[in-house]
Every structure is written in structure tokens, then in C-alpha cells.
Tab-separated table of C-alpha atoms and ligand atoms in Angstrom:
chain	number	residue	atom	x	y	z
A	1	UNK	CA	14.388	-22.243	15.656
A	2	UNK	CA	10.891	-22.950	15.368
A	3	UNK	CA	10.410	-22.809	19.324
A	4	UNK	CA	11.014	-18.947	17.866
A	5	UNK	CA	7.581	-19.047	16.406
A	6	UNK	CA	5.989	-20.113	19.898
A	7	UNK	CA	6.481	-16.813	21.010
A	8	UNK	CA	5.872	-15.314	17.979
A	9	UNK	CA	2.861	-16.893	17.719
A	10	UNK	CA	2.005	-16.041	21.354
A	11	UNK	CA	1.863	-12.438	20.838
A	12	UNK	CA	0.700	-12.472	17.735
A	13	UNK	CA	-2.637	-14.303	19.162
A	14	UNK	CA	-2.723	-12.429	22.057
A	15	UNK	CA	-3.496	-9.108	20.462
A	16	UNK	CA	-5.731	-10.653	18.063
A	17	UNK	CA	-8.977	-9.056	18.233
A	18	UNK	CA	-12.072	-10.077	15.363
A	19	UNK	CA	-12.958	-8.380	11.889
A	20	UNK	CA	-15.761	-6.108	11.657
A	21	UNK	CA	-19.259	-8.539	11.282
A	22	UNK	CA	-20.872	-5.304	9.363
A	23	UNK	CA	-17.868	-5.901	6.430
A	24	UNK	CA	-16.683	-9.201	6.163
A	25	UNK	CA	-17.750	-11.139	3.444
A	26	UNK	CA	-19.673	-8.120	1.615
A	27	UNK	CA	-17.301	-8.556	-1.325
A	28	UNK	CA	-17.365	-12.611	-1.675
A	29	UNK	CA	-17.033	-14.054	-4.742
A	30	UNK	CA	-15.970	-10.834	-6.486
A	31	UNK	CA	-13.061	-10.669	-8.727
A	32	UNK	CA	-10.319	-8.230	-6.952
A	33	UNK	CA	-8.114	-5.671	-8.332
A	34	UNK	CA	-5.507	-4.089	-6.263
A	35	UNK	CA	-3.741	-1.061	-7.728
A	36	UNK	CA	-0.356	0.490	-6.519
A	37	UNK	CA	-0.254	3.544	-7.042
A	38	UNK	CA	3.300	5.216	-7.620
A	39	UNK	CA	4.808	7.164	-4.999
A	40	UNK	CA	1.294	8.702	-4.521
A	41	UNK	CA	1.208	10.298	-1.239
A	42	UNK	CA	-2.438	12.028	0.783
A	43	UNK	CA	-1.420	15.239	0.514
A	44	UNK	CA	-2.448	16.389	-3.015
A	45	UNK	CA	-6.083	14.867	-2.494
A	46	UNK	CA	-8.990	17.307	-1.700
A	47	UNK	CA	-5.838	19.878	-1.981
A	48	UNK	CA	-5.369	22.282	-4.669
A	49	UNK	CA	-1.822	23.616	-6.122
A	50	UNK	CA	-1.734	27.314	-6.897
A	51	UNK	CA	-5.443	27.492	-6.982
A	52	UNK	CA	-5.440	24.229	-9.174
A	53	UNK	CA	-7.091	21.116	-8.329
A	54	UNK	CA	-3.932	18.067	-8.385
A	55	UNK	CA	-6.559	15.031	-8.089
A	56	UNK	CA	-10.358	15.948	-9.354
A	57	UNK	CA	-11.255	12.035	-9.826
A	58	UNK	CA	-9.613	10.311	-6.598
A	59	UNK	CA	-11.097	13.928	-5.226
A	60	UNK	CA	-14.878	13.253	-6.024
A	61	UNK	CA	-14.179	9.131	-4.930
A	62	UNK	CA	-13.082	10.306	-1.264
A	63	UNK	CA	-17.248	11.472	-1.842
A	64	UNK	CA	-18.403	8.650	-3.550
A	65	UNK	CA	-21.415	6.599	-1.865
A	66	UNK	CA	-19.338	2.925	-3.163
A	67	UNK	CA	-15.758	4.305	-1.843
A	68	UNK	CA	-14.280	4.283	2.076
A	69	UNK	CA	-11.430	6.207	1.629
A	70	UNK	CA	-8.541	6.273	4.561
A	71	UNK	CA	-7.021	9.809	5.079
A	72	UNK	CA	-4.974	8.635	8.136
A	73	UNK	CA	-3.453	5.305	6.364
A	74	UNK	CA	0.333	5.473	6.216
A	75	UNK	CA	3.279	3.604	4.133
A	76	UNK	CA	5.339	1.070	6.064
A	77	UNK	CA	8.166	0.553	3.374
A	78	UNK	CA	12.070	0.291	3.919
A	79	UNK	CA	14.762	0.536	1.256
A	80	UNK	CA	12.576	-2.003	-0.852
A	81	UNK	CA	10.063	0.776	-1.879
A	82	UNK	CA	7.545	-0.772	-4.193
A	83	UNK	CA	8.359	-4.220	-3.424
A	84	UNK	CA	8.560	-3.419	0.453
A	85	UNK	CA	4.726	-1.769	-0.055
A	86	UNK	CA	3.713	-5.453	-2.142
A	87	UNK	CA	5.186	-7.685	0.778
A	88	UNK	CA	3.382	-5.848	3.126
A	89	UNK	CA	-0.052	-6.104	1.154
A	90	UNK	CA	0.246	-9.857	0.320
A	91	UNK	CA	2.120	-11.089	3.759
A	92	UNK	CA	1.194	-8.822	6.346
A	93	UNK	CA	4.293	-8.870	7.655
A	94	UNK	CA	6.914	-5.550	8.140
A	95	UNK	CA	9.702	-5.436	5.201
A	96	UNK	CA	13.451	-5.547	6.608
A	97	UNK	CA	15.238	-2.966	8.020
A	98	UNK	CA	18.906	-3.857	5.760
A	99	UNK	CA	17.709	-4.835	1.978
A	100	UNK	CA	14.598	-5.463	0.138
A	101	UNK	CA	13.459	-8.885	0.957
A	102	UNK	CA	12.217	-10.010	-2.773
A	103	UNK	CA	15.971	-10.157	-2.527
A	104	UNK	CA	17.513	-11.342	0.479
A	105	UNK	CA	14.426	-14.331	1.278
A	106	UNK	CA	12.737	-14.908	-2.159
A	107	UNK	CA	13.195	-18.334	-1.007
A	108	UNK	CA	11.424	-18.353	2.219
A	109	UNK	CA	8.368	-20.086	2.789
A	110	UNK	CA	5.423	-17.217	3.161
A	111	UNK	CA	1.222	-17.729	3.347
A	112	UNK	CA	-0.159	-14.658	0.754
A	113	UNK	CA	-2.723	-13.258	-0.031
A	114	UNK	CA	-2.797	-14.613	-3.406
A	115	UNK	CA	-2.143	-17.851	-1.713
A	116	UNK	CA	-5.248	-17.506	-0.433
A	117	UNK	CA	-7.175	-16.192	-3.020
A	118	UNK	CA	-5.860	-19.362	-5.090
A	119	UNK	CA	-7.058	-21.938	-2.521
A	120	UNK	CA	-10.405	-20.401	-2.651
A	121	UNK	CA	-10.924	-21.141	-6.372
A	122	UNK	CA	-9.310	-17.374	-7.941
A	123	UNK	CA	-6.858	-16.969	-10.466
A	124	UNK	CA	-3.646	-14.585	-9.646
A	125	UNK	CA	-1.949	-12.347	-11.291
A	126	UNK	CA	0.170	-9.535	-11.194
A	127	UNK	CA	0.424	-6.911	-14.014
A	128	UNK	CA	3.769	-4.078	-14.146
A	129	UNK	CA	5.119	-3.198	-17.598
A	130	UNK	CA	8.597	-3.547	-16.559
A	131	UNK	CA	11.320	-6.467	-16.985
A	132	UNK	CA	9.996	-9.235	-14.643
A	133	UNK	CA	13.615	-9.441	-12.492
A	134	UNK	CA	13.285	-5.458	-11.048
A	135	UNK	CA	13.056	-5.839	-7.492
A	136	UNK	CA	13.387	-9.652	-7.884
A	137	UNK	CA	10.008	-10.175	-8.736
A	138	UNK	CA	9.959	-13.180	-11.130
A	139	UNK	CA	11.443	-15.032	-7.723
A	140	UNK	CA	9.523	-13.714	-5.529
A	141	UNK	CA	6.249	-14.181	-7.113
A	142	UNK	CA	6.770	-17.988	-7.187
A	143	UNK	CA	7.086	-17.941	-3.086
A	144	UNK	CA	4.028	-15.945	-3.406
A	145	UNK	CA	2.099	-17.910	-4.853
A	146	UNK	CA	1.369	-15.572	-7.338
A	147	UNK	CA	-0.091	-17.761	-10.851
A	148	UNK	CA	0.968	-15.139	-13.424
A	149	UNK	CA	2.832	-12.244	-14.119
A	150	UNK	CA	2.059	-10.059	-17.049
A	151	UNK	CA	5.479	-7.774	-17.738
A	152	UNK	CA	7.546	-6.145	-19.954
A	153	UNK	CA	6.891	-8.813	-22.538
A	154	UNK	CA	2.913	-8.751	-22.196
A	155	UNK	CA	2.461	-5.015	-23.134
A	156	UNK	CA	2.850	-3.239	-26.665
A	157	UNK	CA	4.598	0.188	-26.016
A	158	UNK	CA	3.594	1.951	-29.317
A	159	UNK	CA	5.559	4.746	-30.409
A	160	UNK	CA	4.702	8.057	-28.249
A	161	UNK	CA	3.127	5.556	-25.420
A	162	UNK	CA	6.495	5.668	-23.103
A	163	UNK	CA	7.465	8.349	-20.689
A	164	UNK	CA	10.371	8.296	-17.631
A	165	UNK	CA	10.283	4.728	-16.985
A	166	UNK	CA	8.608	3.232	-19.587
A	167	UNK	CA	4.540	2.292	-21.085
A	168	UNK	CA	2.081	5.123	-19.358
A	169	UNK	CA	-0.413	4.696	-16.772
A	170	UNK	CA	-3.098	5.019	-19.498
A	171	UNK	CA	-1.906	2.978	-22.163
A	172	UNK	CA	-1.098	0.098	-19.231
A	173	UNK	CA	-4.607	0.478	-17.874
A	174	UNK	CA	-6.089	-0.025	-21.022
A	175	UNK	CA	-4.171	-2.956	-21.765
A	176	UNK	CA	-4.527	-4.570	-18.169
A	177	UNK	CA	-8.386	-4.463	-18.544
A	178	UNK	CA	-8.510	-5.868	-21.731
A	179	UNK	CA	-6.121	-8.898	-20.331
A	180	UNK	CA	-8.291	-9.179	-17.529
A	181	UNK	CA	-11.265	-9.801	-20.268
A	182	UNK	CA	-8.807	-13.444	-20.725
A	183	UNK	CA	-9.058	-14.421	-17.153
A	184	UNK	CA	-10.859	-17.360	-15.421
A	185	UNK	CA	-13.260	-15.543	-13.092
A	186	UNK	CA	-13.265	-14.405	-10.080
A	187	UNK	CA	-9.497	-13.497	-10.326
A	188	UNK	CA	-7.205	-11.096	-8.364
A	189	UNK	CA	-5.226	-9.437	-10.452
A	190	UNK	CA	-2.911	-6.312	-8.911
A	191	UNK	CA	-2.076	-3.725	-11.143
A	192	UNK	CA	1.419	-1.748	-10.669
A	193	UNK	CA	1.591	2.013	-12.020
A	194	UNK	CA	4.914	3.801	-13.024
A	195	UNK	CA	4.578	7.502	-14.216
A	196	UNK	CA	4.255	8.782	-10.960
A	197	UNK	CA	7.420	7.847	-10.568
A	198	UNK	CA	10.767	10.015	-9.699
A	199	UNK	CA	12.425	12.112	-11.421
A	200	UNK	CA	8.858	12.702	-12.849
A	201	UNK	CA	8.750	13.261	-16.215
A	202	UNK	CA	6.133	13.770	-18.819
A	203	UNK	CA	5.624	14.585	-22.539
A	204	UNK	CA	3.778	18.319	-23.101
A	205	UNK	CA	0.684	16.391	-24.015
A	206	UNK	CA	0.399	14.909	-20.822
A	207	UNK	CA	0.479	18.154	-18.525
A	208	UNK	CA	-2.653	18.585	-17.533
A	209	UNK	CA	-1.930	21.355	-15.224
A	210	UNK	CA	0.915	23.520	-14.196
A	211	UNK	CA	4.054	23.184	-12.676
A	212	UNK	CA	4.434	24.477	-9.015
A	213	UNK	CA	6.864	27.114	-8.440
A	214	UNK	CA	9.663	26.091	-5.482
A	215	UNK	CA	13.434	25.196	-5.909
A	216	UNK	CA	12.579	21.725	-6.008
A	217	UNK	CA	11.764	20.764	-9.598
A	218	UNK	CA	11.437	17.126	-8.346
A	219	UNK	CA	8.220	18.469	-6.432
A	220	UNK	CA	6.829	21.197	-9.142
A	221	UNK	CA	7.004	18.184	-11.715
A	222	UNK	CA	5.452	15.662	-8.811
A	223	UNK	CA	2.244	17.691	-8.947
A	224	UNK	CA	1.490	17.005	-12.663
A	225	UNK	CA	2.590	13.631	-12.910
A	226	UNK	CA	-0.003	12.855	-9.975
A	227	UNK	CA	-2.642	15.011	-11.956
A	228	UNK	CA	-1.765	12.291	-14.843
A	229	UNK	CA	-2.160	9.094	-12.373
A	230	UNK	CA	-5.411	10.449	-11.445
A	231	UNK	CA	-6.657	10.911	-15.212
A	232	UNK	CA	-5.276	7.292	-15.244
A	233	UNK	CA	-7.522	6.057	-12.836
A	234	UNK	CA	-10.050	7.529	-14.158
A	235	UNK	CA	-9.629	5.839	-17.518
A	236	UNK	CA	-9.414	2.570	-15.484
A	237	UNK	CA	-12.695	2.458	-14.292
A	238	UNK	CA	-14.126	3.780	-17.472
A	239	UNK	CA	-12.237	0.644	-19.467
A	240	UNK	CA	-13.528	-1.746	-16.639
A	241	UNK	CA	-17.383	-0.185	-17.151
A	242	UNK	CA	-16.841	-0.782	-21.035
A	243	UNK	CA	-15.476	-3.952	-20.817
A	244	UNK	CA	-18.472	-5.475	-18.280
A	245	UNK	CA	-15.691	-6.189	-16.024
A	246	UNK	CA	-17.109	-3.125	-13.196
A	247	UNK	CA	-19.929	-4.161	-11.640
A	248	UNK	CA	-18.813	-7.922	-10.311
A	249	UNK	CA	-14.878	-6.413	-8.888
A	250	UNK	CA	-13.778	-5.075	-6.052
A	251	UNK	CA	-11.145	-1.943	-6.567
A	252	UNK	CA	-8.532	-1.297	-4.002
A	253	UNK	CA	-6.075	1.305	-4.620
A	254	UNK	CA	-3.207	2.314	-2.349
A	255	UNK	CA	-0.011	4.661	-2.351
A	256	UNK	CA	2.944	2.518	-2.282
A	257	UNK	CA	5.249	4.996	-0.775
A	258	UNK	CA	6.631	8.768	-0.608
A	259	UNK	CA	7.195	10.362	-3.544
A	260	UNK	CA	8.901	13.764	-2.072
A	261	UNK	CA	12.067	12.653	-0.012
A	262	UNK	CA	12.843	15.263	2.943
A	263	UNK	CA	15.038	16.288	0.939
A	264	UNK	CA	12.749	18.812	-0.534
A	265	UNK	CA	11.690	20.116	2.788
A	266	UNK	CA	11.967	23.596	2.427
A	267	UNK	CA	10.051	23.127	-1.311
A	268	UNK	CA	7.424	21.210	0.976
A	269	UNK	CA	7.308	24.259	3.350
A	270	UNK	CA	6.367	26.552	0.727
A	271	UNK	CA	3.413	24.433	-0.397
A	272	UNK	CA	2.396	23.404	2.856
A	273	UNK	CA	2.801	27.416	4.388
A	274	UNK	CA	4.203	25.616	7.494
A	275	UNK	CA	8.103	24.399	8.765
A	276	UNK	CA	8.393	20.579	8.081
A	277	UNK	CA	9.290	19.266	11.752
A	278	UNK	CA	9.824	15.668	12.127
A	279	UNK	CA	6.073	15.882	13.450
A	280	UNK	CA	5.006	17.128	9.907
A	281	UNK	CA	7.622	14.612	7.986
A	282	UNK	CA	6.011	11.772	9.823
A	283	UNK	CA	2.454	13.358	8.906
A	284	UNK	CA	3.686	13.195	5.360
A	285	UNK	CA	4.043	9.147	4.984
A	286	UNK	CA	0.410	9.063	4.656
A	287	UNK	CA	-0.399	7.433	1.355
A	288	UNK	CA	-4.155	6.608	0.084
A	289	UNK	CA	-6.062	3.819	1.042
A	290	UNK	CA	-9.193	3.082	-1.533
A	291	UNK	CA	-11.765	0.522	-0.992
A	292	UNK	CA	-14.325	1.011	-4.096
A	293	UNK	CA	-17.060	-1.666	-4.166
A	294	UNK	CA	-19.743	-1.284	-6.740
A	295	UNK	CA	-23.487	-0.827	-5.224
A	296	UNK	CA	-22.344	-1.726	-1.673
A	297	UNK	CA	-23.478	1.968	-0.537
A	298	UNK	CA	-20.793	1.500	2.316
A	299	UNK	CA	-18.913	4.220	1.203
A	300	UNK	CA	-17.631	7.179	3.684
A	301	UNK	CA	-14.115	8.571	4.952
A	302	UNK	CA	-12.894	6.574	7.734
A	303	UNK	CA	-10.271	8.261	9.679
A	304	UNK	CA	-9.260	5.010	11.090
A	305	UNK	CA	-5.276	5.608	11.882
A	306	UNK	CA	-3.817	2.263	9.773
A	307	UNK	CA	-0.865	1.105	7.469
A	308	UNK	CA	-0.024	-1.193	4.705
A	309	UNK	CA	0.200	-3.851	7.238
A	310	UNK	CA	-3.313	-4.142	7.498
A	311	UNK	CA	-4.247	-4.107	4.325
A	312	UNK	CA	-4.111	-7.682	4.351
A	313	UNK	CA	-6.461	-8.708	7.060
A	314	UNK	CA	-8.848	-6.145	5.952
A	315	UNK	CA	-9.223	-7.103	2.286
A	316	UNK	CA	-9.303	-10.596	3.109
A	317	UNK	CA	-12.060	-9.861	5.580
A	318	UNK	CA	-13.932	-7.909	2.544
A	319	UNK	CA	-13.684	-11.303	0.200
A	320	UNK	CA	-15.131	-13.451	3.127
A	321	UNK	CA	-12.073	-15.158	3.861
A	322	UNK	CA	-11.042	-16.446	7.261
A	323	UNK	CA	-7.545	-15.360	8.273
A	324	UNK	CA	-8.020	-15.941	12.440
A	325	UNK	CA	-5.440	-18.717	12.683
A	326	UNK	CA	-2.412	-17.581	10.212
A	327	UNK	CA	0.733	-15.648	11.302
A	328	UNK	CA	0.155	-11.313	10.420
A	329	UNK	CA	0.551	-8.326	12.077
A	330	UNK	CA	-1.921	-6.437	10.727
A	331	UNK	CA	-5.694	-6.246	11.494
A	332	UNK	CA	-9.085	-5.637	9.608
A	333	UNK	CA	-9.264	-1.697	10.137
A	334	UNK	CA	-12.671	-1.857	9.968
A	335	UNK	CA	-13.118	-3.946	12.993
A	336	UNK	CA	-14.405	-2.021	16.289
A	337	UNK	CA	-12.101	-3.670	18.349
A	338	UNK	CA	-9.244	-1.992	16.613
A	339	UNK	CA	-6.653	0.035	18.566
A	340	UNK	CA	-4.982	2.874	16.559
A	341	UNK	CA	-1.320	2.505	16.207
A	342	UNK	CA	1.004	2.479	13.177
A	343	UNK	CA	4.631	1.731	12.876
A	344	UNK	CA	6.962	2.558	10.391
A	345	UNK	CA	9.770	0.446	9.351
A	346	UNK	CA	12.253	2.624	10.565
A	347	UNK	CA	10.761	2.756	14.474
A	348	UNK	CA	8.546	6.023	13.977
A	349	UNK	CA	4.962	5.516	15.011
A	350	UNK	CA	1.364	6.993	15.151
A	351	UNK	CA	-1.416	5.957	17.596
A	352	UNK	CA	-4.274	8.302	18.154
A	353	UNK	CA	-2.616	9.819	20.897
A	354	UNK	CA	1.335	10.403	19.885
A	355	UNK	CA	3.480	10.909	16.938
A	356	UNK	CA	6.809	9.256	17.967
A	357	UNK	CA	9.570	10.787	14.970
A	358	UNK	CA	13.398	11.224	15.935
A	359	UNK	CA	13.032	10.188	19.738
A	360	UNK	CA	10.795	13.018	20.146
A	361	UNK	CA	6.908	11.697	21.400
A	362	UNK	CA	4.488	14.578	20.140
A	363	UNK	CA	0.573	14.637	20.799
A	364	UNK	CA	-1.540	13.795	17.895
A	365	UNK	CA	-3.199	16.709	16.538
A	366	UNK	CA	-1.278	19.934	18.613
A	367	UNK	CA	1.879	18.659	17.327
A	368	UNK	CA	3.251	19.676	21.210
A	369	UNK	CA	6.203	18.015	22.644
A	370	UNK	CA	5.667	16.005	25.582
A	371	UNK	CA	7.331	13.744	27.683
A	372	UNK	CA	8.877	10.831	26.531
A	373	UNK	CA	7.464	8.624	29.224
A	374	UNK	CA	3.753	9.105	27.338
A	375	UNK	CA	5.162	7.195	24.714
A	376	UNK	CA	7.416	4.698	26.082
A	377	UNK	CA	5.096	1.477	26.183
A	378	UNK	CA	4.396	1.909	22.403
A	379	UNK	CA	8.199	2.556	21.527
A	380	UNK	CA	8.543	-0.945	23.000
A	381	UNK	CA	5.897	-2.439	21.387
A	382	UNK	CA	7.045	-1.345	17.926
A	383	UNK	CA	10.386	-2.568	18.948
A	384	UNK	CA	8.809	-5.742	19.849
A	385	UNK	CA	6.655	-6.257	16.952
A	386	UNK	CA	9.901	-5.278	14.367
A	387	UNK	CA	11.522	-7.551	15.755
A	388	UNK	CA	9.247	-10.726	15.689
A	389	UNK	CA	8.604	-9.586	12.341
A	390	UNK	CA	12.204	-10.308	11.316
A	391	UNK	CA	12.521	-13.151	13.183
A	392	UNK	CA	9.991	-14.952	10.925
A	393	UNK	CA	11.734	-13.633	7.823
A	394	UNK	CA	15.194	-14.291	9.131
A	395	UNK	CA	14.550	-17.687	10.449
A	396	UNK	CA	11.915	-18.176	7.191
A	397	UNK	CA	10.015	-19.656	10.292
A	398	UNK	CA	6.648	-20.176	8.633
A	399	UNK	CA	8.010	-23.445	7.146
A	400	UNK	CA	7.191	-24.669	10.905
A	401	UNK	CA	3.273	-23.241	10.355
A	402	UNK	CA	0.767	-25.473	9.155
A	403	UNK	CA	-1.352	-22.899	7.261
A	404	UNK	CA	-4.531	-24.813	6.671
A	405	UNK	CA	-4.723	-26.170	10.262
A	406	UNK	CA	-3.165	-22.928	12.033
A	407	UNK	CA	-0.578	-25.383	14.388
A	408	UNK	CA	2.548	-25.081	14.878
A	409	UNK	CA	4.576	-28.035	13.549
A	410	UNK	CA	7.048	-30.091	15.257
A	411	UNK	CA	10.273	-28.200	14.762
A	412	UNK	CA	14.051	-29.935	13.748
B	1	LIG	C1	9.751	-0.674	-10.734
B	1	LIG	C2	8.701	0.098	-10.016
B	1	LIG	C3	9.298	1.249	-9.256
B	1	LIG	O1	9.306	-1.816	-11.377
B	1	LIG	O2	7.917	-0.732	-9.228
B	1	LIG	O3	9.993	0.829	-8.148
B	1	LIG	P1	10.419	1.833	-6.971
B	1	LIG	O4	11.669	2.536	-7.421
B	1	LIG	O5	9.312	2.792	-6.731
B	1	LIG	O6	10.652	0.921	-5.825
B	2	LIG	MN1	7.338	2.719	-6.076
């Protein structure tokens, strides 16, 4: 089994290539806060709905001088969903193809960010007002190395303060910041939203603009519950400016995955005022990718084609922590070495080139068909990569890795 990781390992070193110099380390020593953000998806940003504007705050960040925001970043989650999107972000590694794995390998042996973070002096934690077993969590955190998480049972829902799935986005913000107030600096503590959230739902109060007008109500509601997230986020960094907690933290915010199911293609048409081919549908598992960090002046959009699996490598980078000699498949995306290519859990992949959706290989940008040879080498790679990927999970193979030297150990 572990002569598995050899060649795991092998490949994984070979196309290794070295985090930007210009980035790494400009957010040492800060505290981190990673936000999920619920089935948010790229295409409402710096988009309006009939003539209304879906996301004015994440809108004027995409423009802000402390902000790089990703426009060609894309989801990588399977069945899993949210959890799928957090095992990418603290592993690095692709979810499974047959079941969520905070249930099927919540025992397994894994090396996570928070792992990291932890060995480096932070505090972890994880804050989601729901019951701590939903997706497995309460397991899974413990393999994760995750010190604390703040659920259900950590939050007051007042009367008038639930909605769809339970406490809102504002009312959780609020009282996230004011437990972060309680923790032993720096600490990492990742923040999970849940409005946005299907069949999205919201009290009148809460509608800040109008619905849209298709026969999907699933994605005339999705437009103001995403207009609420963004107030949300906006009242995050205001609570983290009152509560002194802004200036010393790093804010990363991503989309954890679709939100509008292809089931409501022909509702998507209408908005978009084009046919949803699988060229589109594959265009449409981009999800944002923030990196806000106070006074660095670095921001800027970076069309840098990426995924979840590099989030990662990239943030770790950011904190000035070395990850050159442990087991991901993901890379710092803002290293110049970087070669653009994206896979999706379910075999579907982007490179700067190609869109590769339901065994047809499209060029990047016309959307044109062309022949399948173009994108053969990459179809094998993803194939490749997939699989290695679930070899480590399957065969929880990084019990065999000695993460602080980087060596393989002597297998059974
Ligand atoms: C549940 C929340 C939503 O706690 O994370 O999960 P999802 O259905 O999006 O995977
Ligand atoms: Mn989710």
C-alpha cells in the first residue's frame, strides 16, 4: 500500500513548480478568516438583474486597491457540496467521486491547513450555526486538526433572526466577530454562511431587491438571497473594523459551490440571453475567489484560471508558510510558473486553451468545437490526477507521510 504513495508522490513532485516570491509571506503573522460563501456562484458579480445591481459590496471589492479577486476560479465539489468545497480548502486534495468523504474517511489520517496553522503557534476554529454532525463535521474536524468548533449550540437565534435553514448571515456575522474578540491571537477561524442556501428563502424585510421573472422560482429567489449575502459581508467587515479585529486579518472569501442546478437551464438562458451548452454549464461552476488584505495595496483582478484545489497552497503561501515537501494537488495561483488547468470532480476541465464538458473539447473563449485530439493529453492527466487523488483517500495513505520531514515512511 504505501509503495502507492511512491508514485503518488512522484508525480506529485514532478509537477511541482515554486510560489510566487512577490506574495509569499506578505500576510505572516496575521490572524486568518476564511469565509464560505453559500452556493455563491461569479455570475451575479459586476452583473445586474433587470437593471438592478445583485452584489454592490463584493462589486466595488473586485475594485478595491487591498482585494485580488479571481473571476476565472471554479468549484471542484462532488455530492459532498459544502463539505466537498472545505476538504478541498484545508487538504488540497479532490473530494470522491461516490459519497462525501467527512463520511466515508473521517478517520483517515490527513495534513490541513489548520494543521498547519496550529503548528505555527494559531488557534483554529471553525464557526457554522448548524448541529455540529451535518455533513459529519464534529468527526471530521478532529482528523483535521481543527481546535474548535463553534455550532448550533454557540449562537443565540433570537426570535425573527432565522430564515430557510436557520440563524442569518447577519446575525451569524455579528456573533462570529464578537467570538473572535475571545480568541488567542493570531487565529484562523473559517466562517460558514447559510441563507444563500436552496430553496432560498427570505422574510419581506430581507428583500433588498426584486425577484427575477423566469419559470424557475428557485433562480428569481437566488438573486435576492445573494443580494442579502452580500449586505452580509458587508456587515462583516464593518463588525471586524468596530471590533479592532480589521486591520491585523487576512479575509478570504470563496463560493463553495453552484447554487442554480442545470436544471434551471432554460431560466438561466433567459438571464444570460444565450442557450446554456455544456460549454456555458461548465462556464457556470465559476465561484468567487477573494483575497482581502488590509494596506497590502496588492489588490487587482487576476484572471488566473484556478479551483478550490489551490486554495490551499496559495493561502498558505500568503501566511509565510512552507508547504514544498507535503502531499497536494493544488498550487499557489499566484506563482508565475503556474500552468492554467482546472478539473472538476466529475472529469470536466478548463485550461487556457479548452473547455473539456460531456466528451466534447471546446476552445476557450469562441466556445468552437474542435477535435478531440487537442484535448486528449489533459483528459488523461485529469484522469491521472483523480485518480491518485483517491488513492490517498482510499488507501488513507498519508499515514505512510512523515509531514514534518516530507519522507516517505517505511510501509507494512
Ligand atoms: C449545512 C450547510 C449546507 O451545514 O453547510 O450544506 P450544503 O447542502 O450546501 O452542502
Ligand atoms: Mn453549500
Amino acid at each position: 500500500e504505501s509503495s502507492d504513495l511512491v508514485e503518488v508522490n512522484n508525480y506529485i513532485r514532478s509537477n511541482q513548480i515554486a510560489p510566487s516570491a512577490e506574495m509569499s509571506g506578505i500576510a505572516e503573522g496575521k490572524n486568518l478568516i476564511i469565509v464560505a460563501l453559500e452556493s455563491m456562484q461569479s455570475f451575479p458579480i459586476n452583473n445586474e438583474m433587470n437593471g438592478q445591481t445583485i452584489t454592490p459590496f463584493l462589486n466595488e471589492l473586485t475594485e478595491d486597491e487591498d482585494t485580488i479577486y479571481f473571476p476565472n476560479f471554479y468549484h471542484q465539489t462532488g455530492l459532498g457540496k459544502t463539505s466537498d468545497s472545505e476538504f478541498l480548502l484545508e487538504t488540497s486534495l479532490y473530494p470522491r467521486s461516490g459519497g462525501a468523504v467527512f463520511f466515508t474517511h473521517s478517520g483517515n489520517t490527513f495534513n490541513s491547513m489548520a494543521e498547519k496553522l496550529g503548528s505555527k503557534g494559531y488557534s483554529t476554529s471553525v464557526q457554522h450555526a448548524n448541529t455540529k454532525s451535518f455533513w459529519n463535521r464534529d468527526m471530521m474536524y478532529d482528523s483535521l486538526s481543527i481546535d474548535e468548533f463553534l455550532d448550533l449550540d454557540s449562537f443565540t437565534v433570537e426570535k425573527g433572526q432565522a430564515v430557510n435553514w436557520g440563524l442569518k448571515d447577519i446575525p451569524f456575522f455579528e456573533q462570529s466577530v464578537a467570538n473572535m474578540t475571545e480568541m488567542q491571537e493570531p487565529f484562523y477561524s473559517r466562517l460558514i454562511t447559510l441563507t444563500n442556501h436552496y430553496p432560498f428563502t427570505l422574510d419581506e424585510e430581507d428583500k433588498m431587491i426584486d425577484a427575477f421573472d423566469s419559470n424557475s422560482g428557485t433562480l428569481n429567489r437566488y438573486f435576492q438571497t445573494v443580494r442579502y449575502l452580500d449586505e452580509a459581508v458587508k456587515s462583516l467587515f464593518e463588525e471586524l473594523k468596530e471590533n479592532g479585529l480589521y486591520e491585523n486579518s487576512v479575509i478570504v472569501m470563496y463560493g463553495d459551490h453552484y447554487g442554480i442546478s442545470e436544471n434551471h437551464n432554460e431560466a438561466m438562458a433567459q438571464y444570460m440571453g444565450k442557450e446554456i451548452t455544456p460549454y456555458e454549464s461548465a462556464k457556470l461552476q465559476r465561484v468567487p475567489f477573494f483575497v482581502h488584505i488590509p494596506g497590502s495595496g496588492k489588490g487587482g483582478i487576476n484572471e488566473e484560471i484556478g479551483g478550490q484545489i489551490d486554495m490551499r497552497p496559495t493561502i498558505l503561501s500568503l501566511m509565510g508558510i512552507d508547504t514544498s515537501t507535503d502531499l497536494q494537488f493544488g498550487d499557489d495561483l499566484f506563482s508565475e510558473e503556474r500552468e492554467e488547468f482546472v478539473i472538476f470532480r466529475d472529469g470536466r476541465f478548463v485550461t487556457d486553451q479548452y473547455v473539456f464538458a460531456e466528451n466534447i473539447c471546446y476552445e476557450n473563449g469562441t466556445a468552437e468545437e474542435v477535435d478531440k485530439q487537442l484535448c486528449a493529453p489533459y483528459i488523461e492527466q485529469a484522469l491521472t490526477e483523480l485518480q491518485y487523488s483517491e488513492s490517498i483517500i482510499a488507501g488513507d495513505l498519508l499515514r505512510f507521510y512523515d509531514k514534518e520531514n516530507g519522507e516517505l515512511l517505511p510501509g507494512d
